[in-house]
């Protein structure tokens, strides 16, 4: 990845994860400026690895070639107002903020022509993320490539060609870690009712979930339905359990849940 002078506006959990990923892939710390309002310990940790943390947002944006907007969505308007009048002709803007459209970012930063919206998910915090990316066709392709390389520091990337699909990505990868957690929680609860300790129930459930996810990932040519069938003998225990899911129309429930997430994302834009 060709390094560029990067300014993180907001260095909370997400930005810190990206920075850690960048450093792991040998991105020079001297090319990174991290702005953060609170969290002294975070600033000290960044300084210890050679990242500049003593710039005001405006100064950082002035110095940077790429600006990563990583404050909470509700802070975005106030923060962007600090540097909206600067010349952005040679700068690229990458937002990781949930629910803020490119059109809205263009309103907040009217001088910025190259804006890329990204939608990472929580597993990004441990380098196992999946990030959806969107940019208008007019955005410089090198900027898009840079954004992809940046987000690859915390996992995998997936481009969407229209912005409404970012809301689909929210339902598929953004919110979905919670769907799996909910499922695992329910399984853990049942195991506890069977008499297992909370800790043992967790270990058993998380091992099964991780193993299943790894089986899917390590058999890319095998449909997930085949993997399911492979563990389902006719009339056996798994078949009996899956029958219950079918009776309760699990697929429809999941579909409804995902569309509820999409509709909420649309309302929030
Ligand atoms: P966070 O609260 O950990 O980080 C936000 C940081 O912004 C804080 O450290 C705060 O000190 C800093 N900040 C606040 N006001 C500031 C200002 N005026 N100038 C400079 N810094 C300021 O939040 P986070 O979880 O890292 O989320 C950051 C962005 O990433 C959000 O927009 C969120 O929607 C997006 N995001 C996060 C996740 C996730 O898993 N954490 C997933 C998807 C998207």
mmCIF file of C-alpha atoms and ligand atoms in Angstrom:
data_model
loop_
_atom_site.group_PDB
_atom_site.id
_atom_site.type_symbol
_atom_site.label_atom_id
_atom_site.label_comp_id
_atom_site.label_asym_id
_atom_site.label_seq_id
_atom_site.Cartn_x
_atom_site.Cartn_y
_atom_site.Cartn_z
ATOM 1 C CA UNK A 1 0.000 0.000 0.000
ATOM 2 C CA UNK A 2 1.524 3.327 -1.065
ATOM 3 C CA UNK A 3 1.518 5.521 2.018
ATOM 4 C CA UNK A 4 -0.236 8.883 2.094
ATOM 5 C CA UNK A 5 -0.417 11.426 4.870
ATOM 6 C CA UNK A 6 -3.472 10.281 6.791
ATOM 7 C CA UNK A 7 -5.508 12.207 9.354
ATOM 8 C CA UNK A 8 -8.000 10.371 11.544
ATOM 9 C CA UNK A 9 -10.660 12.754 12.788
ATOM 10 C CA UNK A 10 -11.804 10.871 15.871
ATOM 11 C CA UNK A 11 -9.632 8.021 17.094
ATOM 12 C CA UNK A 12 -12.053 5.866 19.031
ATOM 13 C CA UNK A 13 -12.441 2.117 18.752
ATOM 14 C CA UNK A 14 -12.878 1.893 14.989
ATOM 15 C CA UNK A 15 -10.090 4.312 14.003
ATOM 16 C CA UNK A 16 -7.741 2.723 16.537
ATOM 17 C CA UNK A 17 -8.432 -0.721 15.059
ATOM 18 C CA UNK A 18 -7.683 0.595 11.561
ATOM 19 C CA UNK A 19 -4.469 2.248 12.772
ATOM 20 C CA UNK A 20 -3.357 -0.971 14.469
ATOM 21 C CA UNK A 21 -4.033 -2.875 11.250
ATOM 22 C CA UNK A 22 -2.088 -0.322 9.223
ATOM 23 C CA UNK A 23 0.915 -0.494 11.559
ATOM 24 C CA UNK A 24 0.841 -4.304 11.404
ATOM 25 C CA UNK A 25 1.124 -4.074 7.624
ATOM 26 C CA UNK A 26 4.081 -1.685 8.029
ATOM 27 C CA UNK A 27 2.302 1.564 7.192
ATOM 28 C CA UNK A 28 4.665 4.278 8.492
ATOM 29 C CA UNK A 29 3.473 5.770 11.794
ATOM 30 C CA UNK A 30 5.058 9.081 10.736
ATOM 31 C CA UNK A 31 2.400 9.312 7.990
ATOM 32 C CA UNK A 32 -0.497 9.155 10.470
ATOM 33 C CA UNK A 33 -2.061 11.973 12.471
ATOM 34 C CA UNK A 34 -4.681 10.947 15.026
ATOM 35 C CA UNK A 35 -7.104 13.504 16.454
ATOM 36 C CA UNK A 36 -9.115 12.595 19.479
ATOM 37 C CA UNK A 37 -11.013 14.742 21.876
ATOM 38 C CA UNK A 38 -11.108 12.519 24.919
ATOM 39 C CA UNK A 39 -9.183 9.433 26.091
ATOM 40 C CA UNK A 40 -5.709 10.435 27.216
ATOM 41 C CA UNK A 41 -4.594 6.799 27.489
ATOM 42 C CA UNK A 42 -5.416 6.279 23.790
ATOM 43 C CA UNK A 43 -3.409 9.381 22.837
ATOM 44 C CA UNK A 44 -0.424 8.153 24.862
ATOM 45 C CA UNK A 45 -0.614 4.709 23.227
ATOM 46 C CA UNK A 46 -0.577 6.347 19.790
ATOM 47 C CA UNK A 47 2.285 8.687 20.650
ATOM 48 C CA UNK A 48 4.304 5.738 21.953
ATOM 49 C CA UNK A 49 4.334 4.219 18.459
ATOM 50 C CA UNK A 50 5.254 7.497 16.776
ATOM 51 C CA UNK A 51 1.825 8.785 15.720
ATOM 52 C CA UNK A 52 1.242 12.534 15.990
ATOM 53 C CA UNK A 53 -1.692 13.334 18.249
ATOM 54 C CA UNK A 54 -1.082 16.993 19.007
ATOM 55 C CA UNK A 55 -2.930 18.536 16.060
ATOM 56 C CA UNK A 56 -6.300 20.251 16.111
ATOM 57 C CA UNK A 57 -8.751 18.753 13.590
ATOM 58 C CA UNK A 58 -8.336 21.682 11.204
ATOM 59 C CA UNK A 59 -4.526 21.554 11.268
ATOM 60 C CA UNK A 60 -4.596 17.790 10.746
ATOM 61 C CA UNK A 61 -6.878 18.128 7.721
ATOM 62 C CA UNK A 62 -4.648 20.880 6.305
ATOM 63 C CA UNK A 63 -1.612 18.592 6.505
ATOM 64 C CA UNK A 64 -3.251 15.393 5.299
ATOM 65 C CA UNK A 65 -3.797 13.909 1.853
ATOM 66 C CA UNK A 66 -6.448 11.499 3.141
ATOM 67 C CA UNK A 67 -8.929 12.351 5.883
ATOM 68 C CA UNK A 68 -10.675 9.517 7.697
ATOM 69 C CA UNK A 69 -13.868 10.710 9.368
ATOM 70 C CA UNK A 70 -14.311 8.458 12.394
ATOM 71 C CA UNK A 71 -16.338 10.418 14.949
ATOM 72 C CA UNK A 72 -19.806 9.315 16.012
ATOM 73 C CA UNK A 73 -22.439 10.141 13.376
ATOM 74 C CA UNK A 74 -24.148 12.711 15.628
ATOM 75 C CA UNK A 75 -20.823 14.631 15.914
ATOM 76 C CA UNK A 76 -20.138 14.714 12.184
ATOM 77 C CA UNK A 77 -21.773 18.049 11.262
ATOM 78 C CA UNK A 78 -20.112 19.943 14.111
ATOM 79 C CA UNK A 79 -16.697 18.405 13.406
ATOM 80 C CA UNK A 80 -16.798 18.913 9.621
ATOM 81 C CA UNK A 81 -17.705 22.589 10.140
ATOM 82 C CA UNK A 82 -14.235 23.074 11.649
ATOM 83 C CA UNK A 83 -12.519 22.462 8.304
ATOM 84 C CA UNK A 84 -15.235 22.653 5.625
ATOM 85 C CA UNK A 85 -13.804 25.849 4.096
ATOM 86 C CA UNK A 86 -10.362 24.326 3.381
ATOM 87 C CA UNK A 87 -9.149 23.448 -0.102
ATOM 88 C CA UNK A 88 -9.875 19.749 -0.665
ATOM 89 C CA UNK A 89 -8.826 19.587 -4.316
ATOM 90 C CA UNK A 90 -5.865 17.283 -3.505
ATOM 91 C CA UNK A 91 -7.497 15.507 -0.588
ATOM 92 C CA UNK A 92 -9.551 12.340 -0.341
ATOM 93 C CA UNK A 93 -12.184 11.835 2.349
ATOM 94 C CA UNK A 94 -13.072 8.405 3.724
ATOM 95 C CA UNK A 95 -15.961 8.151 6.175
ATOM 96 C CA UNK A 96 -16.552 5.173 8.433
ATOM 97 C CA UNK A 97 -19.617 6.741 10.054
ATOM 98 C CA UNK A 98 -22.782 4.681 10.027
ATOM 99 C CA UNK A 99 -25.864 6.229 8.472
ATOM 100 C CA UNK A 100 -24.259 9.298 6.863
ATOM 101 C CA UNK A 101 -24.772 9.317 3.112
ATOM 102 C CA UNK A 102 -22.305 10.620 0.547
ATOM 103 C CA UNK A 103 -24.812 13.343 -0.354
ATOM 104 C CA UNK A 104 -24.896 14.452 3.272
ATOM 105 C CA UNK A 105 -21.087 14.398 3.461
ATOM 106 C CA UNK A 106 -20.962 16.494 0.283
ATOM 107 C CA UNK A 107 -23.202 19.040 2.014
ATOM 108 C CA UNK A 108 -20.983 19.043 5.104
ATOM 109 C CA UNK A 109 -17.767 19.299 3.048
ATOM 110 C CA UNK A 110 -18.775 21.147 -0.140
ATOM 111 C CA UNK A 111 -15.152 21.523 -1.326
ATOM 112 C CA UNK A 112 -14.480 17.778 -1.197
ATOM 113 C CA UNK A 113 -14.858 16.000 -4.521
ATOM 114 C CA UNK A 114 -13.466 12.599 -3.618
ATOM 115 C CA UNK A 115 -15.586 11.130 -0.843
ATOM 116 C CA UNK A 116 -15.793 7.422 -0.093
ATOM 117 C CA UNK A 117 -18.319 6.006 2.334
ATOM 118 C CA UNK A 118 -17.452 2.837 4.174
ATOM 119 C CA UNK A 119 -19.548 0.649 6.435
ATOM 120 C CA UNK A 120 -17.341 -1.550 8.600
ATOM 121 C CA UNK A 121 -18.703 -3.993 11.181
ATOM 122 C CA UNK A 122 -17.697 -4.748 14.750
ATOM 123 C CA UNK A 123 -15.423 -7.756 14.009
ATOM 124 C CA UNK A 124 -13.183 -5.128 12.351
ATOM 125 C CA UNK A 125 -12.071 -4.358 15.893
ATOM 126 C CA UNK A 126 -10.200 -7.707 15.862
ATOM 127 C CA UNK A 127 -9.180 -7.612 12.184
ATOM 128 C CA UNK A 128 -12.022 -9.939 11.089
ATOM 129 C CA UNK A 129 -14.301 -7.283 9.661
ATOM 130 C CA UNK A 130 -16.286 -6.980 6.487
ATOM 131 C CA UNK A 131 -16.559 -3.450 5.153
ATOM 132 C CA UNK A 132 -19.011 -2.267 2.517
ATOM 133 C CA UNK A 133 -17.717 0.614 0.403
ATOM 134 C CA UNK A 134 -19.453 3.100 -1.873
ATOM 135 C CA UNK A 135 -18.221 5.992 -3.980
ATOM 136 C CA UNK A 136 -19.883 7.970 -6.748
ATOM 137 C CA UNK A 137 -18.627 7.200 -10.266
ATOM 138 C CA UNK A 138 -16.866 10.592 -10.398
ATOM 139 C CA UNK A 139 -14.536 9.687 -7.521
ATOM 140 C CA UNK A 140 -10.872 9.178 -8.405
ATOM 141 C CA UNK A 141 -10.165 5.447 -8.831
ATOM 142 C CA UNK A 142 -6.836 5.695 -6.981
ATOM 143 C CA UNK A 143 -8.747 7.140 -4.032
ATOM 144 C CA UNK A 144 -11.133 4.170 -4.155
ATOM 145 C CA UNK A 145 -8.219 1.757 -4.267
ATOM 146 C CA UNK A 146 -6.636 3.521 -1.293
ATOM 147 C CA UNK A 147 -9.900 3.299 0.685
ATOM 148 C CA UNK A 148 -10.081 -0.433 -0.023
ATOM 149 C CA UNK A 149 -6.481 -0.933 1.091
ATOM 150 C CA UNK A 150 -7.158 1.118 4.222
ATOM 151 C CA UNK A 151 -10.205 -0.927 5.221
ATOM 152 C CA UNK A 152 -8.397 -4.158 4.334
ATOM 153 C CA UNK A 153 -6.305 -3.381 7.428
ATOM 154 C CA UNK A 154 -9.297 -4.585 9.491
ATOM 155 C CA UNK A 155 -10.733 -7.329 7.306
ATOM 156 C CA UNK A 156 -12.353 -7.872 3.936
ATOM 157 C CA UNK A 157 -13.957 -5.330 1.595
ATOM 158 C CA UNK A 158 -17.001 -5.339 -0.650
ATOM 159 C CA UNK A 159 -17.907 -2.522 -3.062
ATOM 160 C CA UNK A 160 -21.509 -1.663 -3.826
ATOM 161 C CA UNK A 161 -22.394 0.214 -7.000
ATOM 162 C CA UNK A 162 -25.372 2.152 -5.659
ATOM 163 C CA UNK A 163 -25.616 3.779 -2.254
ATOM 164 C CA UNK A 164 -28.943 2.195 -1.327
ATOM 165 C CA UNK A 165 -27.068 -1.116 -1.225
ATOM 166 C CA UNK A 166 -25.050 0.186 1.730
ATOM 167 C CA UNK A 167 -28.269 -0.248 3.718
ATOM 168 C CA UNK A 168 -28.393 -3.852 2.528
ATOM 169 C CA UNK A 169 -24.790 -4.283 3.657
ATOM 170 C CA UNK A 170 -25.848 -2.933 7.066
ATOM 171 C CA UNK A 171 -28.443 -5.728 7.290
ATOM 172 C CA UNK A 172 -26.097 -8.423 5.955
ATOM 173 C CA UNK A 173 -22.806 -7.603 7.717
ATOM 174 C CA UNK A 174 -23.215 -4.491 9.899
ATOM 175 C CA UNK A 175 -26.007 -5.629 12.196
ATOM 176 C CA UNK A 176 -25.564 -9.357 11.689
ATOM 177 C CA UNK A 177 -22.902 -10.062 14.314
ATOM 178 C CA UNK A 178 -25.758 -9.355 16.766
ATOM 179 C CA UNK A 179 -28.001 -11.939 15.012
ATOM 180 C CA UNK A 180 -25.342 -14.586 15.546
ATOM 181 C CA UNK A 181 -24.791 -13.426 19.137
ATOM 182 C CA UNK A 182 -28.540 -13.730 19.765
ATOM 183 C CA UNK A 183 -28.576 -17.259 18.369
ATOM 184 C CA UNK A 184 -25.532 -18.198 20.443
ATOM 185 C CA UNK A 185 -27.093 -16.603 23.522
ATOM 186 C CA UNK A 186 -30.233 -18.724 23.077
ATOM 187 C CA UNK A 187 -28.135 -21.878 22.685
ATOM 188 C CA UNK A 188 -26.072 -20.981 25.740
ATOM 189 C CA UNK A 189 -29.272 -20.436 27.731
ATOM 190 C CA UNK A 190 -30.589 -23.877 26.734
ATOM 191 C CA UNK A 191 -27.273 -25.506 27.654
ATOM 192 C CA UNK A 192 -27.406 -23.811 31.068
ATOM 193 C CA UNK A 193 -30.954 -25.173 31.543
ATOM 194 C CA UNK A 194 -29.544 -28.648 30.797
ATOM 195 C CA UNK A 195 -27.188 -28.158 33.755
ATOM 196 C CA UNK A 196 -23.975 -26.913 32.157
ATOM 197 C CA UNK A 197 -22.197 -24.008 33.845
ATOM 198 C CA UNK A 198 -22.383 -20.634 32.107
ATOM 199 C CA UNK A 199 -18.691 -20.823 31.232
ATOM 200 C CA UNK A 200 -18.879 -24.367 29.858
ATOM 201 C CA UNK A 201 -22.049 -23.557 27.916
ATOM 202 C CA UNK A 202 -20.307 -20.592 26.358
ATOM 203 C CA UNK A 203 -17.229 -22.619 25.432
ATOM 204 C CA UNK A 204 -19.351 -25.363 23.827
ATOM 205 C CA UNK A 205 -21.499 -22.898 21.866
ATOM 206 C CA UNK A 206 -18.660 -20.663 20.710
ATOM 207 C CA UNK A 207 -16.601 -23.665 19.586
ATOM 208 C CA UNK A 208 -19.509 -24.974 17.526
ATOM 209 C CA UNK A 209 -20.156 -21.545 15.991
ATOM 210 C CA UNK A 210 -16.514 -20.934 15.161
ATOM 211 C CA UNK A 211 -16.119 -24.453 13.758
ATOM 212 C CA UNK A 212 -19.232 -24.054 11.593
ATOM 213 C CA UNK A 213 -18.061 -20.648 10.291
ATOM 214 C CA UNK A 214 -14.629 -22.075 9.509
ATOM 215 C CA UNK A 215 -16.187 -25.044 7.685
ATOM 216 C CA UNK A 216 -18.113 -22.596 5.497
ATOM 217 C CA UNK A 217 -15.022 -20.467 4.871
ATOM 218 C CA UNK A 218 -12.772 -23.432 4.079
ATOM 219 C CA UNK A 219 -15.235 -24.997 1.614
ATOM 220 C CA UNK A 220 -16.002 -22.061 -0.687
ATOM 221 C CA UNK A 221 -17.215 -24.306 -3.517
ATOM 222 C CA UNK A 222 -19.703 -26.170 -1.333
ATOM 223 C CA UNK A 223 -23.139 -24.563 -0.909
ATOM 224 C CA UNK A 224 -23.965 -23.852 2.727
ATOM 225 C CA UNK A 225 -27.094 -25.978 2.290
ATOM 226 C CA UNK A 226 -24.855 -28.962 1.398
ATOM 227 C CA UNK A 227 -22.769 -28.443 4.526
ATOM 228 C CA UNK A 228 -26.032 -28.485 6.483
ATOM 229 C CA UNK A 229 -27.212 -31.657 4.719
ATOM 230 C CA UNK A 230 -23.839 -33.291 5.425
ATOM 231 C CA UNK A 231 -24.536 -33.153 9.168
ATOM 232 C CA UNK A 232 -28.210 -34.102 8.830
ATOM 233 C CA UNK A 233 -28.973 -37.832 8.710
ATOM 234 C CA UNK A 234 -32.540 -38.660 7.774
ATOM 235 C CA UNK A 235 -34.605 -39.121 10.926
ATOM 236 C CA UNK A 236 -31.596 -38.269 13.109
ATOM 237 C CA UNK A 237 -31.076 -35.751 15.878
ATOM 238 C CA UNK A 238 -30.052 -32.816 13.669
ATOM 239 C CA UNK A 239 -33.046 -33.429 11.382
ATOM 240 C CA UNK A 240 -35.362 -33.285 14.392
ATOM 241 C CA UNK A 241 -33.834 -29.991 15.535
ATOM 242 C CA UNK A 242 -33.982 -28.451 12.058
ATOM 243 C CA UNK A 243 -37.641 -29.547 11.740
ATOM 244 C CA UNK A 244 -38.429 -27.280 14.671
ATOM 245 C CA UNK A 245 -36.746 -24.338 12.914
ATOM 246 C CA UNK A 246 -38.759 -25.090 9.774
ATOM 247 C CA UNK A 247 -42.039 -25.289 11.718
ATOM 248 C CA UNK A 248 -41.237 -21.848 13.163
ATOM 249 C CA UNK A 249 -40.336 -20.573 9.673
ATOM 250 C CA UNK A 250 -36.806 -19.542 10.565
ATOM 251 C CA UNK A 251 -35.938 -18.394 7.018
ATOM 252 C CA UNK A 252 -38.908 -16.008 6.935
ATOM 253 C CA UNK A 253 -38.058 -14.696 10.411
ATOM 254 C CA UNK A 254 -34.491 -13.978 9.297
ATOM 255 C CA UNK A 255 -35.719 -12.309 6.107
ATOM 256 C CA UNK A 256 -38.133 -10.112 8.076
ATOM 257 C CA UNK A 257 -35.403 -9.177 10.538
ATOM 258 C CA UNK A 258 -33.006 -8.171 7.761
ATOM 259 C CA UNK A 259 -35.632 -6.009 6.049
ATOM 260 C CA UNK A 260 -36.453 -4.376 9.390
ATOM 261 C CA UNK A 261 -32.759 -3.392 9.635
ATOM 262 C CA UNK A 262 -32.809 -2.025 6.060
ATOM 263 C CA UNK A 263 -35.960 0.029 6.664
ATOM 264 C CA UNK A 264 -34.490 1.473 9.846
ATOM 265 C CA UNK A 265 -31.253 2.373 8.011
ATOM 266 C CA UNK A 266 -33.324 4.134 5.322
ATOM 267 C CA UNK A 267 -35.244 6.090 7.963
ATOM 268 C CA UNK A 268 -31.990 7.175 9.619
ATOM 269 C CA UNK A 269 -30.432 8.616 6.424
HETATM 270 P P1 LIG B 1 -15.884 5.936 19.593
HETATM 271 O O1 LIG B 1 -16.819 6.661 20.471
HETATM 272 O O2 LIG B 1 -15.033 4.843 20.146
HETATM 273 O O3 LIG B 1 -14.925 6.987 18.880
HETATM 274 C C1 LIG B 1 -15.258 8.291 18.532
HETATM 275 C C2 LIG B 1 -14.064 9.156 18.914
HETATM 276 O O4 LIG B 1 -14.283 10.469 18.414
HETATM 277 C C3 LIG B 1 -13.870 9.276 20.421
HETATM 278 O O5 LIG B 1 -12.609 8.752 20.769
HETATM 279 C C4 LIG B 1 -13.941 10.783 20.688
HETATM 280 O O6 LIG B 1 -12.950 11.228 21.609
HETATM 281 C C5 LIG B 1 -13.660 11.352 19.318
HETATM 282 N N1 LIG B 1 -14.227 12.685 19.150
HETATM 283 C C6 LIG B 1 -15.424 13.162 19.583
HETATM 284 N N2 LIG B 1 -15.561 14.449 19.232
HETATM 285 C C7 LIG B 1 -14.435 14.785 18.565
HETATM 286 C C8 LIG B 1 -13.982 15.980 17.968
HETATM 287 N N3 LIG B 1 -14.707 17.084 17.971
HETATM 288 N N4 LIG B 1 -12.770 15.944 17.372
HETATM 289 C C9 LIG B 1 -12.012 14.837 17.353
HETATM 290 N N5 LIG B 1 -12.391 13.687 17.915
HETATM 291 C C10 LIG B 1 -13.577 13.668 18.515
HETATM 292 O O7 LIG B 1 -16.735 5.396 18.370
HETATM 293 P P2 LIG B 1 -16.370 4.234 17.307
HETATM 294 O O8 LIG B 1 -17.028 2.985 17.723
HETATM 295 O O9 LIG B 1 -14.907 4.234 17.018
HETATM 296 O O10 LIG B 1 -17.170 4.799 16.051
HETATM 297 C C11 LIG B 1 -16.595 5.780 15.220
HETATM 298 C C12 LIG B 1 -17.337 5.780 13.905
HETATM 299 O O11 LIG B 1 -17.225 4.481 13.333
HETATM 300 C C13 LIG B 1 -18.821 6.068 14.096
HETATM 301 O O12 LIG B 1 -19.246 7.022 13.147
HETATM 302 C C14 LIG B 1 -19.492 4.730 13.853
HETATM 303 O O13 LIG B 1 -20.737 4.886 13.213
HETATM 304 C C15 LIG B 1 -18.506 4.027 12.933
HETATM 305 N N6 LIG B 1 -18.588 2.569 13.041
HETATM 306 C C16 LIG B 1 -18.149 1.918 14.154
HETATM 307 C C17 LIG B 1 -18.270 0.535 14.236
HETATM 308 C C18 LIG B 1 -17.758 -0.237 15.437
HETATM 309 O O14 LIG B 1 -17.802 -1.464 15.381
HETATM 310 N N7 LIG B 1 -17.243 0.411 16.487
HETATM 311 C C19 LIG B 1 -18.858 -0.176 13.169
HETATM 312 C C20 LIG B 1 -19.303 0.533 12.043
HETATM 313 C C21 LIG B 1 -19.151 1.904 11.985
#
